[in-house]
Short mmCIF file of C-alpha atoms in Angstrom, two decimals:
data_model
loop_
_atom_site.label_atom_id
_atom_site.label_comp_id
_atom_site.label_asym_id
_atom_site.label_seq_id
_atom_site.Cartn_x
_atom_site.Cartn_y
_atom_site.Cartn_z
CA MET A 11 129.71 71.49 95.69
CA ILE A 12 130.87 67.89 95.53
CA VAL A 13 133.63 66.39 97.65
CA ILE A 14 136.11 64.39 95.57
CA PRO A 15 138.44 62.02 97.45
CA ALA A 16 141.90 61.64 95.92
CA ILE A 17 144.23 58.74 95.30
CA ASP A 18 147.77 59.38 94.10
CA ILE A 19 149.42 56.33 92.56
CA ILE A 20 153.11 55.40 92.60
CA ASP A 21 154.28 51.86 91.78
CA GLY A 22 150.67 50.69 91.81
CA MET A 23 150.12 51.86 95.40
CA ALA A 24 148.20 54.73 96.95
CA VAL A 25 150.51 57.46 98.30
CA ARG A 26 150.39 61.12 99.29
CA LEU A 27 153.18 63.58 98.57
CA TYR A 28 154.15 66.69 100.53
CA GLN A 29 154.06 69.78 98.27
CA GLY A 30 154.47 67.51 95.25
CA ASP A 31 157.89 66.26 96.39
CA TYR A 32 158.45 62.68 95.20
CA ASN A 33 161.03 62.26 97.98
CA LYS A 34 158.43 63.03 100.65
CA LYS A 35 155.78 60.37 100.14
CA ASP A 36 153.68 58.47 102.63
CA LEU A 37 152.16 55.08 101.87
CA MET A 38 148.48 55.58 102.61
CA GLY A 39 146.97 52.32 101.40
CA GLU A 40 148.70 49.48 99.66
CA ASP A 41 145.71 48.54 97.53
CA VAL A 42 144.36 51.32 95.30
CA LEU A 43 141.22 49.30 94.57
CA LYS A 44 140.52 48.83 98.28
CA VAL A 45 140.97 52.55 99.00
CA ALA A 46 138.70 53.48 96.08
CA LYS A 47 136.07 51.01 97.29
CA SER A 48 136.08 52.61 100.75
CA PHE A 49 135.51 56.01 99.12
CA LYS A 50 132.57 54.69 97.11
CA GLU A 51 131.05 53.12 100.22
CA ALA A 52 131.34 56.49 101.99
CA GLY A 53 129.16 57.98 99.26
CA ALA A 54 131.69 59.50 96.85
CA LYS A 55 130.17 60.15 93.43
CA LEU A 56 133.53 60.94 91.83
CA ILE A 57 137.08 59.83 92.69
CA HIS A 58 140.22 61.73 91.71
CA LEU A 59 143.06 59.47 90.53
CA VAL A 60 146.55 60.74 89.72
CA ASP A 61 149.15 58.61 87.97
CA LEU A 62 152.25 60.11 89.57
CA ASP A 63 154.49 57.64 87.77
CA GLY A 64 152.94 58.88 84.55
CA ALA A 65 153.34 62.53 85.50
CA LYS A 66 157.05 61.99 85.95
CA LYS A 67 157.53 59.80 82.87
CA GLY A 68 155.34 61.78 80.51
CA GLU A 69 152.96 58.96 79.59
CA LEU A 70 150.34 56.87 81.36
CA VAL A 71 151.94 54.14 83.47
CA ASN A 72 149.06 52.86 85.60
CA LEU A 73 146.38 52.67 82.90
CA GLU A 74 145.47 49.05 83.59
CA LEU A 75 145.00 49.70 87.31
CA ILE A 76 142.94 52.83 86.69
CA LEU A 77 140.59 51.06 84.29
CA ARG A 78 140.28 48.20 86.78
CA VAL A 79 138.99 50.66 89.38
CA VAL A 80 136.40 51.94 86.90
CA LYS A 81 135.28 48.48 85.79
CA GLU A 82 135.22 46.63 89.10
CA LEU A 83 133.76 49.39 91.25
CA GLU A 84 131.48 50.97 88.64
CA VAL A 85 132.33 54.40 90.01
CA ASP A 86 132.96 57.70 88.22
CA VAL A 87 136.62 58.70 88.20
CA GLU A 88 138.63 61.62 86.90
CA VAL A 89 142.23 60.93 85.97
CA GLY A 90 145.36 63.06 85.65
CA GLY A 91 149.10 62.51 85.44
CA GLY A 92 151.22 62.03 82.33
CA ILE A 93 148.38 62.30 79.82
CA ARG A 94 150.08 63.92 76.85
CA SER A 95 148.70 62.11 73.79
CA PHE A 96 145.28 61.75 72.19
CA LYS A 97 145.76 57.99 72.31
CA ASP A 98 145.97 58.04 76.11
CA ILE A 99 142.94 60.34 76.36
CA LYS A 100 140.94 58.01 74.12
CA SER A 101 142.06 54.92 76.05
CA LEU A 102 140.86 56.40 79.31
CA ILE A 103 137.50 57.63 78.05
CA ASP A 104 136.85 54.46 76.05
CA GLY A 105 137.65 52.58 79.27
CA GLY A 106 134.91 54.40 81.14
CA VAL A 107 136.78 57.29 82.77
CA SER A 108 134.40 60.20 83.33
CA ARG A 109 136.90 63.05 83.02
CA VAL A 110 140.49 63.33 81.81
CA ILE A 111 142.69 66.02 83.35
CA LEU A 112 145.40 67.62 81.24
CA GLY A 113 148.21 69.54 82.90
CA THR A 114 151.52 69.70 81.08
CA ALA A 115 149.76 69.24 77.73
CA ALA A 116 147.61 72.30 78.38
CA ILE A 117 150.81 74.38 78.49
CA GLU A 118 153.00 72.60 75.94
CA ASP A 119 150.54 71.23 73.38
CA LYS A 120 147.58 73.54 72.83
CA GLU A 121 146.67 71.70 69.63
CA LEU A 122 146.20 68.46 71.57
CA LEU A 123 144.09 70.32 74.13
CA ARG A 124 141.89 71.82 71.43
CA GLN A 125 141.46 68.44 69.74
CA ALA A 126 140.54 66.82 73.06
CA VAL A 127 138.03 69.55 73.96
CA ASP A 128 136.48 69.49 70.48
CA THR A 129 136.11 65.71 70.66
CA TYR A 130 135.19 65.08 74.28
CA LYS A 131 133.76 68.44 75.45
CA ASP A 132 133.26 68.53 79.24
CA LYS A 133 135.04 65.21 79.71
CA ILE A 134 138.27 67.24 79.51
CA ALA A 135 139.50 69.28 82.48
CA VAL A 136 142.71 71.22 82.97
CA ALA A 137 144.96 71.20 86.02
CA VAL A 138 146.05 74.67 87.07
CA ASP A 139 149.00 73.71 89.28
CA PHE A 140 150.95 76.70 90.52
CA LYS A 141 153.46 77.89 93.07
CA ASP A 142 154.21 81.56 93.74
CA GLY A 143 151.79 82.40 90.96
CA TYR A 144 153.43 80.39 88.17
CA ILE A 145 152.36 77.12 86.60
CA HIS A 146 154.43 74.00 87.30
CA THR A 147 154.42 71.06 84.92
CA ARG A 148 155.86 67.56 84.46
CA GLY A 149 154.74 66.25 87.81
CA TRP A 150 155.28 69.70 89.36
CA ILE A 151 159.02 69.37 88.73
CA SER A 152 159.33 72.12 86.09
CA LYS A 153 158.39 75.76 86.63
CA SER A 154 156.98 77.57 83.60
CA ASP A 155 156.81 81.28 82.86
CA VAL A 156 153.01 81.12 82.59
CA HIS A 157 150.99 82.87 85.29
CA TYR A 158 147.95 80.93 86.51
CA ILE A 159 145.55 83.77 85.57
CA ASP A 160 146.84 83.81 81.98
CA LEU A 161 146.41 80.04 81.75
CA ILE A 162 142.84 80.20 83.05
CA ASN A 163 141.96 82.90 80.51
CA ASP A 164 143.43 80.76 77.72
CA MET A 165 141.47 77.72 78.90
CA GLU A 166 138.19 79.60 78.91
CA ALA A 167 138.85 80.87 75.38
CA ILE A 168 139.52 77.31 74.18
CA GLY A 169 136.28 76.05 75.72
CA VAL A 170 137.50 74.14 78.76
CA LYS A 171 134.59 73.68 81.18
CA ASN A 172 136.38 72.54 84.34
CA ILE A 173 139.66 73.53 85.95
CA ILE A 174 141.33 71.98 88.99
CA ILE A 175 143.26 74.60 90.93
CA THR A 176 146.13 73.45 93.12
CA ASP A 177 148.39 75.72 95.13
CA ILE A 178 151.36 73.34 95.28
CA SER A 179 152.66 75.00 98.43
CA LYS A 180 149.49 73.82 100.19
CA ASP A 181 149.25 70.30 98.80
CA GLY A 182 149.66 67.55 101.37
CA THR A 183 150.41 70.03 104.16
CA LEU A 184 147.05 70.02 105.99
CA GLU A 185 147.42 73.79 106.33
CA GLY A 186 144.10 74.72 104.75
CA PRO A 187 143.27 75.60 101.13
CA ASN A 188 144.10 78.89 99.45
CA ILE A 189 140.63 80.44 99.73
CA ASN A 190 141.69 83.84 98.36
CA ILE A 191 142.90 82.30 95.11
CA MET A 192 139.59 80.46 94.67
CA LYS A 193 137.68 83.71 95.23
CA GLU A 194 139.89 85.53 92.74
CA VAL A 195 139.47 82.89 90.02
CA LYS A 196 135.71 82.71 90.54
CA SER A 197 135.49 86.49 90.13
CA ILE A 198 137.24 86.49 86.74
CA SER A 199 136.03 83.25 85.18
CA ASN A 200 132.85 81.28 84.46
CA ILE A 201 134.66 77.93 84.34
CA ASP A 202 133.67 75.30 86.91
CA ILE A 203 136.30 75.35 89.65
CA THR A 204 137.54 72.38 91.64
CA ALA A 205 139.73 73.34 94.60
CA SER A 206 142.65 71.09 95.47
CA GLY A 207 145.41 71.16 98.06
CA GLY A 208 145.63 71.76 101.78
CA VAL A 209 142.16 70.77 103.07
CA LYS A 210 142.66 69.86 106.73
CA ASN A 211 139.23 69.69 108.37
CA ILE A 212 135.48 69.95 107.91
CA ASP A 213 135.61 73.73 108.42
CA ASN A 214 137.70 74.01 105.24
CA ILE A 215 134.99 72.09 103.41
CA LYS A 216 132.39 74.53 104.74
CA ASP A 217 134.49 77.51 103.64
CA LEU A 218 134.88 76.13 100.13
CA LYS A 219 131.18 75.27 99.91
CA GLU A 220 130.31 78.90 100.70
CA LEU A 221 132.24 79.95 97.59
CA ASN A 222 129.72 77.99 95.49
CA ILE A 223 132.41 76.28 93.44
CA TYR A 224 132.02 72.97 91.61
CA GLY A 225 134.10 70.69 93.82
CA ALA A 226 136.77 70.17 96.46
CA ILE A 227 139.43 67.47 96.25
CA VAL A 228 140.43 66.00 99.59
CA GLY A 229 143.34 63.63 100.03
CA LYS A 230 145.63 63.49 103.02
CA ALA A 231 142.99 64.75 105.49
CA ILE A 232 140.85 61.70 104.75
CA TYR A 233 143.73 59.29 105.28
CA SER A 234 144.81 61.03 108.49
CA LYS A 235 141.16 60.98 109.65
CA ASP A 236 141.07 64.74 110.07
CA VAL A 237 138.12 64.69 107.66
CA ASN A 238 135.37 62.10 107.75
CA LEU A 239 134.54 61.61 104.07
CA GLU A 240 130.94 60.57 104.64
CA GLU A 241 130.32 63.62 106.85
CA ALA A 242 131.91 65.94 104.28
CA ILE A 243 129.84 64.47 101.44
CA ASN A 244 126.61 64.77 103.43
CA LEU A 245 127.45 68.36 104.35
CA CYS A 246 127.62 69.28 100.67
CA LYS A 247 124.49 67.51 99.48
#
């Protein structure tokens, strides 16, 4: 399992939200590039970037900043948030982004998803963002009538190789990840699973590692110093 530190971007700055609520944000680091550099120096092989402005607007807003992180730091990044056109997907991958994460598009535009997967294969991942069992889209603002299990089955049929599972009720809370959901998904699917949301300490990292999943995204716990990123990365080597 790999540990993937996260940076959420609003107005060009690194923030963390509480349960996806845009009105409950904490400024974690003014300079996204500086935060990303500290993650790389701690040994991160992949950084998770989310364009929260883009998620809300429905199109990439912080593209220039994201590509600057890739170019200046020469680090692998995966990017999500507001990516709802093939043009944006191409711009990111052509700019050196390692993996593009589709969320709303995976629900609302299956043709775009299929085109992206056919073209870029495992460079495309899907965000399975849910609350009370049902997928939320458009920056977690809109609740759909799609159950997360049904979405995962659809993604596997389409050929998606990596899914990022977020229990929104856990995100940014430091209450621990939803281990039972990860176990359930692993039992029904062969897709690589990245767990996201709620990691609060190194014991959570150990618990997720024991599930033998692909990765664990850690955000707020790093900024609050409840998790030492270098220690977590070394634990999972």
